[in-house]
mmCIF file of C-alpha atoms in Angstrom:
data_model
loop_
_atom_site.group_PDB
_atom_site.id
_atom_site.type_symbol
_atom_site.label_atom_id
_atom_site.label_comp_id
_atom_site.label_asym_id
_atom_site.label_seq_id
_atom_site.Cartn_x
_atom_site.Cartn_y
_atom_site.Cartn_z
ATOM 1 C CA UNK A 1 156.860 41.309 169.836
ATOM 2 C CA UNK A 2 153.328 41.272 168.437
ATOM 3 C CA UNK A 3 151.363 44.477 168.498
ATOM 4 C CA UNK A 4 147.631 44.912 168.656
ATOM 5 C CA UNK A 5 145.851 47.201 166.227
ATOM 6 C CA UNK A 6 143.195 49.630 167.372
ATOM 7 C CA UNK A 7 139.673 49.374 165.937
ATOM 8 C CA UNK A 8 140.364 52.530 163.906
ATOM 9 C CA UNK A 9 143.509 50.960 162.440
ATOM 10 C CA UNK A 10 141.620 47.776 161.585
ATOM 11 C CA UNK A 11 138.866 49.723 159.820
ATOM 12 C CA UNK A 12 141.549 51.679 157.959
ATOM 13 C CA UNK A 13 143.237 48.432 156.892
ATOM 14 C CA UNK A 14 139.886 47.089 155.681
ATOM 15 C CA UNK A 15 139.204 50.316 153.772
ATOM 16 C CA UNK A 16 142.643 50.351 152.162
ATOM 17 C CA UNK A 17 142.277 46.681 151.217
ATOM 18 C CA UNK A 18 138.843 47.151 149.656
ATOM 19 C CA UNK A 19 139.990 50.260 147.769
ATOM 20 C CA UNK A 20 143.035 48.393 146.434
ATOM 21 C CA UNK A 21 140.842 45.482 145.325
ATOM 22 C CA UNK A 22 138.438 47.847 143.556
ATOM 23 C CA UNK A 23 141.237 49.741 141.813
ATOM 24 C CA UNK A 24 143.162 46.739 140.558
ATOM 25 C CA UNK A 25 142.438 44.843 137.391
ATOM 26 C CA UNK A 26 140.577 41.884 138.810
ATOM 27 C CA UNK A 27 137.335 40.705 140.370
ATOM 28 C CA UNK A 28 135.261 43.302 142.189
ATOM 29 C CA UNK A 29 133.219 41.452 144.818
ATOM 30 C CA UNK A 30 130.297 42.695 146.892
ATOM 31 C CA UNK A 31 130.486 42.356 150.669
ATOM 32 C CA UNK A 32 128.244 39.280 150.531
ATOM 33 C CA UNK A 33 130.303 37.668 147.764
ATOM 34 C CA UNK A 34 133.497 38.415 149.678
ATOM 35 C CA UNK A 35 131.966 36.956 152.853
ATOM 36 C CA UNK A 36 131.035 33.747 151.054
ATOM 37 C CA UNK A 37 134.429 33.569 149.344
ATOM 38 C CA UNK A 38 136.376 34.052 152.592
ATOM 39 C CA UNK A 39 134.193 31.536 154.430
ATOM 40 C CA UNK A 40 134.866 28.908 151.765
ATOM 41 C CA UNK A 41 138.610 29.578 151.726
ATOM 42 C CA UNK A 42 139.311 30.218 155.413
ATOM 43 C CA UNK A 43 137.138 27.623 157.142
ATOM 44 C CA UNK A 44 137.254 23.856 156.888
ATOM 45 C CA UNK A 45 134.830 22.239 154.486
ATOM 46 C CA UNK A 46 133.058 20.616 152.959
ATOM 47 C CA UNK A 47 130.853 23.623 152.256
ATOM 48 C CA UNK A 48 127.280 23.407 151.045
ATOM 49 C CA UNK A 49 124.793 26.082 150.060
ATOM 50 C CA UNK A 50 122.688 25.156 153.088
ATOM 51 C CA UNK A 51 125.710 25.245 155.418
ATOM 52 C CA UNK A 52 126.955 28.589 154.102
ATOM 53 C CA UNK A 53 123.471 30.086 154.469
ATOM 54 C CA UNK A 54 123.319 28.914 158.075
ATOM 55 C CA UNK A 55 126.866 30.051 158.922
ATOM 56 C CA UNK A 56 126.415 33.505 157.384
ATOM 57 C CA UNK A 57 122.782 33.804 158.518
ATOM 58 C CA UNK A 58 121.479 34.678 155.057
ATOM 59 C CA UNK A 59 119.006 32.947 152.763
ATOM 60 C CA UNK A 60 119.951 30.083 150.457
ATOM 61 C CA UNK A 61 118.968 32.156 147.389
ATOM 62 C CA UNK A 62 121.396 34.881 148.526
ATOM 63 C CA UNK A 63 124.183 32.295 148.792
ATOM 64 C CA UNK A 64 123.233 30.927 145.371
ATOM 65 C CA UNK A 65 123.483 34.413 143.808
ATOM 66 C CA UNK A 66 126.878 34.990 145.452
ATOM 67 C CA UNK A 67 128.078 31.594 144.224
ATOM 68 C CA UNK A 68 126.803 32.382 140.713
ATOM 69 C CA UNK A 69 129.116 35.407 140.651
ATOM 70 C CA UNK A 70 132.045 33.546 142.225
ATOM 71 C CA UNK A 71 131.541 30.812 139.631
ATOM 72 C CA UNK A 72 131.524 33.340 136.764
ATOM 73 C CA UNK A 73 134.869 34.618 138.061
ATOM 74 C CA UNK A 74 136.202 31.059 138.617
ATOM 75 C CA UNK A 75 136.826 31.839 142.299
ATOM 76 C CA UNK A 76 134.658 28.905 143.453
ATOM 77 C CA UNK A 77 132.675 26.139 141.806
ATOM 78 C CA UNK A 78 129.686 24.035 142.701
ATOM 79 C CA UNK A 79 129.576 20.279 142.355
ATOM 80 C CA UNK A 80 126.822 17.808 143.140
ATOM 81 C CA UNK A 81 127.741 15.787 146.237
ATOM 82 C CA UNK A 82 128.284 12.216 145.006
ATOM 83 C CA UNK A 83 127.182 10.894 148.431
ATOM 84 C CA UNK A 84 123.927 12.909 148.450
ATOM 85 C CA UNK A 85 122.801 14.030 144.998
ATOM 86 C CA UNK A 86 120.381 16.537 146.566
ATOM 87 C CA UNK A 87 123.293 18.451 148.110
ATOM 88 C CA UNK A 88 125.663 20.825 146.313
ATOM 89 C CA UNK A 89 129.268 21.156 147.456
ATOM 90 C CA UNK A 90 131.212 24.386 147.039
ATOM 91 C CA UNK A 91 134.815 23.878 145.958
ATOM 92 C CA UNK A 92 137.866 26.109 145.889
ATOM 93 C CA UNK A 93 139.678 26.852 142.626
ATOM 94 C CA UNK A 94 143.259 27.698 141.686
ATOM 95 C CA UNK A 95 142.158 31.181 140.620
ATOM 96 C CA UNK A 96 140.404 31.629 143.973
ATOM 97 C CA UNK A 97 143.518 30.561 145.870
ATOM 98 C CA UNK A 98 145.507 33.092 143.840
ATOM 99 C CA UNK A 99 142.951 35.819 144.601
ATOM 100 C CA UNK A 100 143.218 35.035 148.328
ATOM 101 C CA UNK A 101 147.016 35.170 148.127
ATOM 102 C CA UNK A 102 146.805 38.590 146.426
ATOM 103 C CA UNK A 103 144.315 39.778 149.031
ATOM 104 C CA UNK A 104 146.624 38.712 151.857
ATOM 105 C CA UNK A 105 149.468 40.643 150.255
ATOM 106 C CA UNK A 106 147.304 43.756 149.841
ATOM 107 C CA UNK A 107 146.179 43.520 153.478
ATOM 108 C CA UNK A 108 149.753 43.094 154.715
ATOM 109 C CA UNK A 109 150.773 46.222 152.811
ATOM 110 C CA UNK A 110 147.779 48.136 154.198
ATOM 111 C CA UNK A 111 148.697 47.018 157.725
ATOM 112 C CA UNK A 112 152.311 48.110 157.259
ATOM 113 C CA UNK A 113 151.151 51.505 155.995
ATOM 114 C CA UNK A 114 148.812 51.853 158.988
ATOM 115 C CA UNK A 115 151.621 51.047 161.432
ATOM 116 C CA UNK A 116 153.983 53.515 159.761
ATOM 117 C CA UNK A 117 151.400 56.293 159.828
ATOM 118 C CA UNK A 118 150.300 55.773 163.457
ATOM 119 C CA UNK A 119 150.874 58.901 165.567
ATOM 120 C CA UNK A 120 154.257 58.786 167.344
ATOM 121 C CA UNK A 121 152.725 59.227 170.797
ATOM 122 C CA UNK A 122 150.346 56.319 170.266
ATOM 123 C CA UNK A 123 152.261 53.199 171.308
ATOM 124 C CA UNK A 124 150.685 49.847 170.466
ATOM 125 C CA UNK A 125 148.686 48.317 173.327
ATOM 126 C CA UNK A 126 151.252 45.583 174.051
ATOM 127 C CA UNK A 127 154.105 48.101 174.247
ATOM 128 C CA UNK A 128 152.093 50.209 176.728
ATOM 129 C CA UNK A 129 151.518 47.139 178.943
ATOM 130 C CA UNK A 130 155.197 46.123 178.831
ATOM 131 C CA UNK A 131 156.475 49.618 179.570
#
């Protein structure tokens, strides 16, 4: 039976995930960089600077700066589109896929911790509906 997390639990999971990412020996991404990274890895491509700017509602220079950092960390790379040399495609990398896998694991652990520490009298929403 699936349970639904409360907004407070979700914010706690996000906090615990971000703290774990900051504390570990690895890339430390800003919110914008993380937003660009997750968009590239969790949505279907192909991704372009122009498309990412439109999807995230930020300027193209802001996307370019985020991609500069992701490129330095080998979490994403840019490549000229062979079909339209004016366009730049954003590609995933093996290191980026590994980072996403680690992030998923950290989030799963944070979610488990949140569920275990939920007050005993606070049943998940689905359990309240079923009972």
